[in-house]
């Protein structure tokens, strides 16, 4: 990394530490949704302005920054909300990371491949103690951290060859379809029922699979299969 680029490369690791600290404080003191969202937006804005952001077909930089902030905050919270059942968030993160790792290897992005390998290894090692019945839990600190890293890595990726620029947007949406669907559906249900969107409930995909007759383990495995 060139000397001038070094500070920019540090923004994502420093941002991840801020997100980890935010989750740790929330696990102990239960911060308000507004405070958590404000910190996430500030951290995502720092990454988008100072490090990397989506380039949207020649659109003004402000548009790319706004979309990048929305993406980082959205994916970060998607993995946080996915952590409503033992083994879900870590397992889905490992599977999604594996898909991105294949892309990184195929496209010769060795640095991203190494970062993804570390993330996958951490998730799988943790999953050994988190798969139901769990003996260890991610908490907000772990789930927000994992979601933030995956979000930032997808922003850093080059998913396409020159002939297919839409791959930049379609590939991450496809790989992360399950957590994004789960988050979107529960938020929509809460809005339609006029309930706070950050208030927990049993309308998540895995909860609905349990309501249909699957065991909790079976529901977790079903979500893994859907993600894969």
Short mmCIF file of C-alpha atoms in Angstrom, two decimals:
data_model
loop_
_atom_site.label_atom_id
_atom_site.label_comp_id
_atom_site.label_asym_id
_atom_site.label_seq_id
_atom_site.Cartn_x
_atom_site.Cartn_y
_atom_site.Cartn_z
CA UNK A 1 0.00 0.00 0.00
CA UNK A 2 1.41 3.40 -0.95
CA UNK A 3 2.06 5.80 1.91
CA UNK A 4 -0.70 8.18 0.81
CA UNK A 5 -3.20 5.34 0.60
CA UNK A 6 -2.41 3.91 4.04
CA UNK A 7 -4.79 6.17 6.01
CA UNK A 8 -7.61 5.29 3.63
CA UNK A 9 -6.94 1.58 4.02
CA UNK A 10 -7.20 1.96 7.80
CA UNK A 11 -10.69 3.46 7.71
CA UNK A 12 -12.50 0.13 7.40
CA UNK A 13 -10.59 -1.58 10.26
CA UNK A 14 -11.02 1.50 12.45
CA UNK A 15 -14.70 1.68 11.53
CA UNK A 16 -15.12 -1.99 12.39
CA UNK A 17 -13.65 -1.35 15.84
CA UNK A 18 -16.13 1.49 16.33
CA UNK A 19 -19.00 -0.80 15.31
CA UNK A 20 -17.70 -3.53 17.62
CA UNK A 21 -17.55 -1.06 20.51
CA UNK A 22 -21.06 0.15 19.70
CA UNK A 23 -22.40 -3.40 19.83
CA UNK A 24 -20.53 -4.14 23.04
CA UNK A 25 -22.00 -1.11 24.78
CA UNK A 26 -25.46 -2.02 23.47
CA UNK A 27 -25.11 -5.56 24.82
CA UNK A 28 -24.48 -4.13 28.29
CA UNK A 29 -26.65 -1.01 28.39
CA UNK A 30 -29.23 -1.37 25.60
CA UNK A 31 -28.75 1.83 23.64
CA UNK A 32 -31.68 3.44 21.87
CA UNK A 33 -32.25 2.61 18.21
CA UNK A 34 -31.60 6.24 17.28
CA UNK A 35 -28.17 6.30 18.92
CA UNK A 36 -27.12 3.03 17.28
CA UNK A 37 -28.32 4.16 13.86
CA UNK A 38 -26.59 7.54 14.18
CA UNK A 39 -23.23 5.93 15.01
CA UNK A 40 -23.58 3.44 12.15
CA UNK A 41 -24.36 6.23 9.68
CA UNK A 42 -21.36 8.27 10.81
CA UNK A 43 -19.01 5.29 10.51
CA UNK A 44 -20.42 4.33 7.10
CA UNK A 45 -20.11 7.94 5.94
CA UNK A 46 -16.46 7.97 6.98
CA UNK A 47 -15.81 4.85 4.90
CA UNK A 48 -17.74 6.17 1.90
CA UNK A 49 -16.07 9.58 1.89
CA UNK A 50 -12.54 8.60 2.90
CA UNK A 51 -12.06 5.06 1.60
CA UNK A 52 -14.28 3.32 -0.95
CA UNK A 53 -17.75 3.80 -2.39
CA UNK A 54 -19.95 2.59 -5.23
CA UNK A 55 -19.47 4.29 -8.58
CA UNK A 56 -22.92 4.58 -10.15
CA UNK A 57 -22.57 4.97 -13.92
CA UNK A 58 -21.01 8.42 -13.78
CA UNK A 59 -23.44 9.79 -11.20
CA UNK A 60 -22.19 12.62 -8.94
CA UNK A 61 -20.01 11.49 -6.02
CA UNK A 62 -22.73 12.49 -3.55
CA UNK A 63 -25.03 9.84 -5.04
CA UNK A 64 -22.37 7.13 -4.71
CA UNK A 65 -21.69 8.19 -1.12
CA UNK A 66 -25.39 8.08 -0.22
CA UNK A 67 -25.91 4.63 -1.77
CA UNK A 68 -22.78 3.29 -0.08
CA UNK A 69 -23.90 4.56 3.33
CA UNK A 70 -27.34 2.98 2.84
CA UNK A 71 -25.74 -0.32 1.77
CA UNK A 72 -23.30 -0.49 4.69
CA UNK A 73 -25.94 0.42 7.28
CA UNK A 74 -28.48 -1.93 5.69
CA UNK A 75 -26.22 -4.99 5.50
CA UNK A 76 -24.79 -4.33 8.98
CA UNK A 77 -28.28 -4.31 10.46
CA UNK A 78 -29.41 -7.25 8.33
CA UNK A 79 -26.89 -9.54 10.05
CA UNK A 80 -27.75 -8.00 13.41
CA UNK A 81 -31.46 -8.72 12.90
CA UNK A 82 -30.62 -12.18 11.52
CA UNK A 83 -29.14 -13.08 14.90
CA UNK A 84 -32.57 -13.96 16.30
CA UNK A 85 -31.91 -17.70 16.41
CA UNK A 86 -28.81 -19.67 17.40
CA UNK A 87 -26.42 -20.28 14.52
CA UNK A 88 -28.19 -18.14 11.93
CA UNK A 89 -26.08 -15.01 11.56
CA UNK A 90 -22.68 -16.73 11.78
CA UNK A 91 -23.72 -19.55 9.45
CA UNK A 92 -25.22 -17.29 6.80
CA UNK A 93 -22.16 -15.03 7.01
CA UNK A 94 -19.87 -18.02 6.43
CA UNK A 95 -21.89 -19.19 3.40
CA UNK A 96 -22.10 -15.69 1.90
CA UNK A 97 -18.41 -15.19 2.59
CA UNK A 98 -17.68 -18.46 0.79
CA UNK A 99 -19.55 -17.27 -2.29
CA UNK A 100 -17.65 -13.98 -2.28
CA UNK A 101 -14.38 -15.90 -1.77
CA UNK A 102 -15.03 -17.88 -4.96
CA UNK A 103 -15.54 -14.61 -6.85
CA UNK A 104 -12.39 -13.10 -5.32
CA UNK A 105 -10.29 -16.10 -6.38
CA UNK A 106 -11.79 -16.18 -9.89
CA UNK A 107 -11.11 -12.48 -10.41
CA UNK A 108 -7.62 -12.47 -8.89
CA UNK A 109 -8.43 -10.23 -5.92
CA UNK A 110 -6.00 -11.85 -3.50
CA UNK A 111 -6.24 -9.27 -0.71
CA UNK A 112 -10.02 -9.56 -0.52
CA UNK A 113 -9.76 -13.36 -0.71
CA UNK A 114 -7.44 -13.35 2.32
CA UNK A 115 -9.79 -11.11 4.31
CA UNK A 116 -12.75 -13.31 3.41
CA UNK A 117 -10.87 -16.48 4.38
CA UNK A 118 -10.20 -15.00 7.82
CA UNK A 119 -13.85 -13.99 8.22
CA UNK A 120 -15.11 -17.42 7.14
CA UNK A 121 -12.70 -19.18 9.49
CA UNK A 122 -13.79 -17.00 12.40
CA UNK A 123 -17.49 -17.62 11.67
CA UNK A 124 -17.04 -21.39 11.31
CA UNK A 125 -14.96 -21.61 14.47
CA UNK A 126 -17.58 -19.64 16.35
CA UNK A 127 -20.42 -21.67 14.80
CA UNK A 128 -19.09 -24.81 16.50
CA UNK A 129 -20.23 -23.24 19.79
CA UNK A 130 -23.18 -21.25 18.42
CA UNK A 131 -25.14 -23.88 16.48
CA UNK A 132 -28.30 -24.79 18.44
CA UNK A 133 -28.25 -25.51 21.29
CA UNK A 134 -25.71 -22.69 21.58
CA UNK A 135 -23.07 -22.36 24.27
CA UNK A 136 -21.84 -18.98 23.03
CA UNK A 137 -23.63 -16.04 21.44
CA UNK A 138 -22.70 -13.27 19.01
CA UNK A 139 -24.63 -10.52 20.71
CA UNK A 140 -24.92 -7.15 19.02
CA UNK A 141 -21.14 -6.72 19.13
CA UNK A 142 -20.51 -9.83 17.04
CA UNK A 143 -23.43 -9.57 14.60
CA UNK A 144 -22.89 -5.86 13.86
CA UNK A 145 -19.15 -6.47 13.37
CA UNK A 146 -19.71 -9.35 10.94
CA UNK A 147 -22.35 -7.42 8.98
CA UNK A 148 -20.14 -4.33 8.74
CA UNK A 149 -17.17 -6.31 7.43
CA UNK A 150 -19.25 -8.08 4.78
CA UNK A 151 -20.81 -4.78 3.71
CA UNK A 152 -17.44 -3.04 3.38
CA UNK A 153 -15.84 -5.96 1.54
CA UNK A 154 -18.62 -5.95 -1.06
CA UNK A 155 -18.04 -2.24 -1.64
CA UNK A 156 -14.33 -2.99 -2.20
CA UNK A 157 -15.01 -5.79 -4.69
CA UNK A 158 -14.75 -5.66 -8.45
CA UNK A 159 -17.44 -8.13 -9.54
CA UNK A 160 -17.47 -7.59 -13.28
CA UNK A 161 -15.58 -7.44 -16.51
CA UNK A 162 -15.92 -4.35 -18.65
CA UNK A 163 -18.85 -5.75 -20.63
CA UNK A 164 -21.02 -6.42 -17.55
CA UNK A 165 -20.94 -3.43 -15.14
CA UNK A 166 -24.30 -4.44 -13.61
CA UNK A 167 -22.50 -7.37 -11.94
CA UNK A 168 -21.22 -4.82 -9.42
CA UNK A 169 -24.74 -4.48 -8.04
CA UNK A 170 -26.38 -7.80 -8.93
CA UNK A 171 -23.76 -10.14 -7.43
CA UNK A 172 -23.84 -8.80 -3.84
CA UNK A 173 -27.63 -8.53 -3.96
CA UNK A 174 -27.89 -12.15 -5.06
CA UNK A 175 -25.40 -13.49 -2.50
CA UNK A 176 -27.02 -11.54 0.35
CA UNK A 177 -30.61 -12.05 -0.81
CA UNK A 178 -31.69 -14.05 2.26
CA UNK A 179 -30.54 -11.65 5.01
CA UNK A 180 -31.76 -8.67 2.98
CA UNK A 181 -35.14 -10.32 2.39
CA UNK A 182 -35.46 -11.25 6.07
CA UNK A 183 -34.75 -7.68 7.17
CA UNK A 184 -36.99 -6.09 4.53
CA UNK A 185 -39.91 -8.39 5.30
CA UNK A 186 -39.87 -7.86 9.08
CA UNK A 187 -39.49 -4.09 8.69
CA UNK A 188 -42.44 -4.01 6.26
CA UNK A 189 -44.59 -6.12 8.59
CA UNK A 190 -43.80 -3.84 11.52
CA UNK A 191 -44.58 -0.73 9.49
CA UNK A 192 -47.89 -2.17 8.30
CA UNK A 193 -48.79 -3.05 11.89
CA UNK A 194 -47.61 0.37 13.08
CA UNK A 195 -45.04 -1.05 15.44
CA UNK A 196 -41.49 0.24 16.04
CA UNK A 197 -39.22 -1.21 13.34
CA UNK A 198 -36.46 -2.02 15.86
CA UNK A 199 -38.80 -3.89 18.22
CA UNK A 200 -38.24 -7.65 18.17
CA UNK A 201 -40.95 -10.10 17.07
CA UNK A 202 -41.39 -13.59 15.62
CA UNK A 203 -41.98 -12.62 11.99
CA UNK A 204 -38.50 -13.50 10.77
CA UNK A 205 -38.10 -16.18 8.11
CA UNK A 206 -36.71 -18.76 10.56
CA UNK A 207 -39.56 -18.09 13.01
CA UNK A 208 -42.11 -18.65 10.26
CA UNK A 209 -40.42 -21.93 9.30
CA UNK A 210 -40.68 -23.07 12.93
CA UNK A 211 -44.37 -22.08 12.91
CA UNK A 212 -44.81 -24.32 9.85
CA UNK A 213 -43.50 -27.30 11.82
CA UNK A 214 -39.72 -27.35 11.51
CA UNK A 215 -37.52 -27.67 14.57
CA UNK A 216 -35.28 -24.72 15.39
CA UNK A 217 -32.29 -26.65 14.03
CA UNK A 218 -34.27 -27.55 10.94
CA UNK A 219 -35.23 -23.92 10.37
CA UNK A 220 -31.60 -22.80 10.69
CA UNK A 221 -30.45 -25.45 8.19
CA UNK A 222 -33.29 -24.46 5.81
CA UNK A 223 -32.08 -20.84 5.87
CA UNK A 224 -28.53 -22.07 5.20
CA UNK A 225 -29.77 -23.99 2.15
CA UNK A 226 -31.72 -20.98 0.87
CA UNK A 227 -28.63 -18.81 1.27
CA UNK A 228 -26.45 -21.35 -0.54
#
